[in-house]
Amino acid sequence: QLQLQESGPGLVKPSETLSLTCTVSSGSISSSTYYWGWIRQPPEKGLEWIGSIYYTGSTYYNPSLKSRVTISADTSKNQFSLKLTSVTAADTAVYYCARQGYYCGSGGCEQPYYFDYWGQGTLVTVSS
Amino acid sequence: DIVMTQSPDSLAVSLGERATINCKSSQSVLYSSNNKNHLAWYQQKPGQPPKVLIYWASTRESGVPDRFRGSGSGTDFTLTISSLQAEDVAVYYCHQFYSPPYTFGQGTKLEIK
């Protein structure tokens, strides 16, 4: 059974950089049939997609966060990571990592699919 | 961005009765190359991550009870729970994966009447 586990500091000071890592077990992030994404959820609010990465390093980012976000992958450790710079209280949220299916056929590649496996999430609070 | 709008925001249904949640996208999420609606439904219980129930608008994820049914096409979609059980109390989200930025509805909170 695929498992994803987020890790990183639970408290970040305003203006600093939030850094999280997602460790994948019982599956490989180097698979050609998956993207790997980050989604966040402020307390008592809805879900916001942050961005997704393919094992080759190809990324999609949410334009609303793009100037502050970097997602990277370390295939040797079977991990992918999120960095969010210049954080404010508005970045306080539960951060989830998740897997997206992906298909490329003779006609080309489709967009990554829905999120089928999720980590348990980690709460990151931005406060001094 | 594709805006996903759910209705209602909250819903109270008696045990054994039907629950219906609607989701409208600001543009069609029907992908012409595969003739599939790039629309999923998730269930989120307190303290847990979302769990996918339905994808391609109407395909039930493995292990999901058949009382959960997804329908619709283009811009209008519905999640129906045919006979509400106590364990179905949760927040439900629709999600479009047609084009980035991938977006979610605001959520519908389902409770027992």
PDB file of N, CA and C in Angstrom, chain B residues 69-113:
ATOM      1  N   ARG B  69     -22.851   7.924  -5.776  1.00  0.00           N
ATOM      2  CA  ARG B  69     -22.972   7.958  -7.237  1.00  0.00           C
ATOM      3  C   ARG B  69     -22.652   9.353  -7.748  1.00  0.00           C
ATOM      4  N   GLY B  70     -21.826   9.415  -8.771  1.00  0.00           N
ATOM      5  CA  GLY B  70     -21.512  10.685  -9.410  1.00  0.00           C
ATOM      6  C   GLY B  70     -22.147  10.744 -10.788  1.00  0.00           C
ATOM      7  N   SER B  71     -22.622  11.936 -11.144  1.00  0.00           N
ATOM      8  CA  SER B  71     -23.241  12.104 -12.460  1.00  0.00           C
ATOM      9  C   SER B  71     -22.962  13.508 -12.979  1.00  0.00           C
ATOM     10  N   GLY B  72     -23.312  13.719 -14.242  1.00  0.00           N
ATOM     11  CA  GLY B  72     -23.153  15.028 -14.854  1.00  0.00           C
ATOM     12  C   GLY B  72     -22.091  15.036 -15.926  1.00  0.00           C
ATOM     13  N   SER B  73     -22.057  16.142 -16.669  1.00  0.00           N
ATOM     14  CA  SER B  73     -21.087  16.289 -17.748  1.00  0.00           C
ATOM     15  C   SER B  73     -20.945  17.757 -18.105  1.00  0.00           C
ATOM     16  N   GLY B  74     -19.784  18.102 -18.632  1.00  0.00           N
ATOM     17  CA  GLY B  74     -19.564  19.476 -19.078  1.00  0.00           C
ATOM     18  C   GLY B  74     -19.266  20.421 -17.930  1.00  0.00           C
ATOM     19  N   THR B  75     -20.292  21.082 -17.437  1.00  0.00           N
ATOM     20  CA  THR B  75     -20.110  22.049 -16.355  1.00  0.00           C
ATOM     21  C   THR B  75     -20.946  21.758 -15.115  1.00  0.00           C
ATOM     22  N   ASP B  76     -21.852  20.803 -15.190  1.00  0.00           N
ATOM     23  CA  ASP B  76     -22.768  20.546 -14.072  1.00  0.00           C
ATOM     24  C   ASP B  76     -22.674  19.103 -13.604  1.00  0.00           C
ATOM     25  N   PHE B  77     -22.412  18.954 -12.308  1.00  0.00           N
ATOM     26  CA  PHE B  77     -22.150  17.637 -11.746  1.00  0.00           C
ATOM     27  C   PHE B  77     -22.886  17.466 -10.421  1.00  0.00           C
ATOM     28  N   THR B  78     -23.149  16.205 -10.089  1.00  0.00           N
ATOM     29  CA  THR B  78     -23.885  15.898  -8.862  1.00  0.00           C
ATOM     30  C   THR B  78     -23.265  14.689  -8.182  1.00  0.00           C
ATOM     31  N   LEU B  79     -23.150  14.778  -6.868  1.00  0.00           N
ATOM     32  CA  LEU B  79     -22.804  13.615  -6.039  1.00  0.00           C
ATOM     33  C   LEU B  79     -24.066  13.252  -5.258  1.00  0.00           C
ATOM     34  N   THR B  80     -24.477  12.015  -5.386  1.00  0.00           N
ATOM     35  CA  THR B  80     -25.671  11.549  -4.692  1.00  0.00           C
ATOM     36  C   THR B  80     -25.289  10.415  -3.751  1.00  0.00           C
ATOM     37  N   ILE B  81     -25.756  10.529  -2.512  1.00  0.00           N
ATOM     38  CA  ILE B  81     -25.630   9.423  -1.556  1.00  0.00           C
ATOM     39  C   ILE B  81     -27.043   8.887  -1.389  1.00  0.00           C
ATOM     40  N   SER B  82     -27.254   7.663  -1.817  1.00  0.00           N
ATOM     41  CA  SER B  82     -28.631   7.179  -1.968  1.00  0.00           C
ATOM     42  C   SER B  82     -29.325   6.930  -0.631  1.00  0.00           C
ATOM     43  N   SER B  83     -28.594   6.476   0.350  1.00  0.00           N
ATOM     44  CA  SER B  83     -29.177   6.155   1.654  1.00  0.00           C
ATOM     45  C   SER B  83     -28.139   6.524   2.718  1.00  0.00           C
ATOM     46  N   LEU B  84     -28.314   7.690   3.322  1.00  0.00           N
ATOM     47  CA  LEU B  84     -27.275   8.248   4.191  1.00  0.00           C
ATOM     48  C   LEU B  84     -27.016   7.361   5.413  1.00  0.00           C
ATOM     49  N   GLN B  85     -25.738   7.094   5.648  1.00  0.00           N
ATOM     50  CA  GLN B  85     -25.308   6.358   6.829  1.00  0.00           C
ATOM     51  C   GLN B  85     -24.575   7.317   7.779  1.00  0.00           C
ATOM     52  N   ALA B  86     -24.503   6.948   9.041  1.00  0.00           N
ATOM     53  CA  ALA B  86     -23.870   7.831  10.028  1.00  0.00           C
ATOM     54  C   ALA B  86     -22.422   8.137   9.666  1.00  0.00           C
ATOM     55  N   GLU B  87     -21.736   7.164   9.069  1.00  0.00           N
ATOM     56  CA  GLU B  87     -20.322   7.349   8.737  1.00  0.00           C
ATOM     57  C   GLU B  87     -20.101   8.267   7.535  1.00  0.00           C
ATOM     58  N   ASP B  88     -21.185   8.715   6.904  1.00  0.00           N
ATOM     59  CA  ASP B  88     -21.059   9.604   5.746  1.00  0.00           C
ATOM     60  C   ASP B  88     -20.970  11.076   6.155  1.00  0.00           C
ATOM     61  N   VAL B  89     -21.105  11.352   7.445  1.00  0.00           N
ATOM     62  CA  VAL B  89     -20.949  12.733   7.925  1.00  0.00           C
ATOM     63  C   VAL B  89     -19.533  13.195   7.625  1.00  0.00           C
ATOM     64  N   ALA B  90     -19.423  14.267   6.857  1.00  0.00           N
ATOM     65  CA  ALA B  90     -18.111  14.707   6.358  1.00  0.00           C
ATOM     66  C   ALA B  90     -18.316  15.983   5.550  1.00  0.00           C
ATOM     67  N   VAL B  91     -17.204  16.534   5.074  1.00  0.00           N
ATOM     68  CA  VAL B  91     -17.243  17.606   4.089  1.00  0.00           C
ATOM     69  C   VAL B  91     -16.887  16.999   2.740  1.00  0.00           C
ATOM     70  N   TYR B  92     -17.631  17.362   1.723  1.00  0.00           N
ATOM     71  CA  TYR B  92     -17.427  16.823   0.383  1.00  0.00           C
ATOM     72  C   TYR B  92     -16.959  17.946  -0.551  1.00  0.00           C
ATOM     73  N   TYR B  93     -15.956  17.606  -1.364  1.00  0.00           N
ATOM     74  CA  TYR B  93     -15.380  18.571  -2.301  1.00  0.00           C
ATOM     75  C   TYR B  93     -15.419  18.015  -3.724  1.00  0.00           C
ATOM     76  N   CYS B  94     -15.749  18.873  -4.677  1.00  0.00           N
ATOM     77  CA  CYS B  94     -15.507  18.519  -6.071  1.00  0.00           C
ATOM     78  C   CYS B  94     -14.181  19.145  -6.486  1.00  0.00           C
ATOM     79  N   HIS B  95     -13.597  18.592  -7.520  1.00  0.00           N
ATOM     80  CA  HIS B  95     -12.244  18.995  -7.940  1.00  0.00           C
ATOM     81  C   HIS B  95     -12.124  18.825  -9.441  1.00  0.00           C
ATOM     82  N   GLN B  96     -11.629  19.863 -10.119  1.00  0.00           N
ATOM     83  CA  GLN B  96     -11.371  19.750 -11.550  1.00  0.00           C
ATOM     84  C   GLN B  96      -9.883  19.549 -11.785  1.00  0.00           C
ATOM     85  N   PHE B  97      -9.588  18.535 -12.599  1.00  0.00           N
ATOM     86  CA  PHE B  97      -8.196  18.310 -13.008  1.00  0.00           C
ATOM     87  C   PHE B  97      -8.092  18.441 -14.527  1.00  0.00           C
ATOM     88  N   TYR B  98      -8.941  19.291 -15.100  1.00  0.00           N
ATOM     89  CA  TYR B  98      -8.940  19.552 -16.539  1.00  0.00           C
ATOM     90  C   TYR B  98      -7.734  20.392 -16.932  1.00  0.00           C
ATOM     91  N   SER B  99      -7.459  21.436 -16.147  1.00  0.00           N
ATOM     92  CA  SER B  99      -6.315  22.285 -16.461  1.00  0.00           C
ATOM     93  C   SER B  99      -5.812  22.977 -15.214  1.00  0.00           C
ATOM     94  N   PRO B 100      -4.497  23.177 -15.136  1.00  0.00           N
ATOM     95  CA  PRO B 100      -3.964  23.911 -13.987  1.00  0.00           C
ATOM     96  C   PRO B 100      -4.275  25.398 -14.102  1.00  0.00           C
ATOM     97  N   PRO B 101      -4.479  26.103 -13.000  1.00  0.00           N
ATOM     98  CA  PRO B 101      -4.368  25.582 -11.631  1.00  0.00           C
ATOM     99  C   PRO B 101      -5.554  24.684 -11.279  1.00  0.00           C
ATOM    100  N   TYR B 102      -5.262  23.483 -10.787  1.00  0.00           N
ATOM    101  CA  TYR B 102      -6.313  22.551 -10.386  1.00  0.00           C
ATOM    102  C   TYR B 102      -7.062  23.174  -9.217  1.00  0.00           C
ATOM    103  N   THR B 103      -8.366  23.142  -9.271  1.00  0.00           N
ATOM    104  CA  THR B 103      -9.166  23.842  -8.267  1.00  0.00           C
ATOM    105  C   THR B 103     -10.222  22.941  -7.658  1.00  0.00           C
ATOM    106  N   PHE B 104     -10.655  23.327  -6.481  1.00  0.00           N
ATOM    107  CA  PHE B 104     -11.640  22.591  -5.709  1.00  0.00           C
ATOM    108  C   PHE B 104     -12.853  23.483  -5.445  1.00  0.00           C
ATOM    109  N   GLY B 105     -13.992  22.843  -5.257  1.00  0.00           N
ATOM    110  CA  GLY B 105     -15.138  23.573  -4.753  1.00  0.00           C
ATOM    111  C   GLY B 105     -14.892  23.978  -3.312  1.00  0.00           C
ATOM    112  N   GLN B 106     -15.768  24.831  -2.789  1.00  0.00           N
ATOM    113  CA  GLN B 106     -15.581  25.352  -1.440  1.00  0.00           C
ATOM    114  C   GLN B 106     -15.943  24.339  -0.360  1.00  0.00           C
ATOM    115  N   GLY B 107     -16.562  23.249  -0.750  1.00  0.00           N
ATOM    116  CA  GLY B 107     -16.927  22.207   0.196  1.00  0.00           C
ATOM    117  C   GLY B 107     -18.392  22.279   0.598  1.00  0.00           C
ATOM    118  N   THR B 108     -18.964  21.107   0.843  1.00  0.00           N
ATOM    119  CA  THR B 108     -20.336  20.992   1.359  1.00  0.00           C
ATOM    120  C   THR B 108     -20.298  20.138   2.614  1.00  0.00           C
ATOM    121  N   LYS B 109     -20.755  20.699   3.708  1.00  0.00           N
ATOM    122  CA  LYS B 109     -20.754  19.979   4.988  1.00  0.00           C
ATOM    123  C   LYS B 109     -22.053  19.197   5.124  1.00  0.00           C
ATOM    124  N   LEU B 110     -21.920  17.896   5.248  1.00  0.00           N
ATOM    125  CA  LEU B 110     -23.080  17.010   5.335  1.00  0.00           C
ATOM    126  C   LEU B 110     -23.246  16.517   6.768  1.00  0.00           C
ATOM    127  N   GLU B 111     -24.427  16.734   7.306  1.00  0.00           N
ATOM    128  CA  GLU B 111     -24.723  16.339   8.687  1.00  0.00           C
ATOM    129  C   GLU B 111     -25.989  15.497   8.733  1.00  0.00           C
ATOM    130  N   ILE B 112     -26.209  14.881   9.885  1.00  0.00           N
ATOM    131  CA  ILE B 112     -27.417  14.090  10.112  1.00  0.00           C
ATOM    132  C   ILE B 112     -28.507  14.994  10.692  1.00  0.00           C
ATOM    133  N   LYS B 113     -29.684  14.878  10.115  1.00  0.00           N
ATOM    134  CA  LYS B 113     -30.823  15.648  10.640  1.00  0.00           C
ATOM    135  C   LYS B 113     -31.406  14.932  11.851  1.00  0.00           C
TER     136      LYS B 113
END
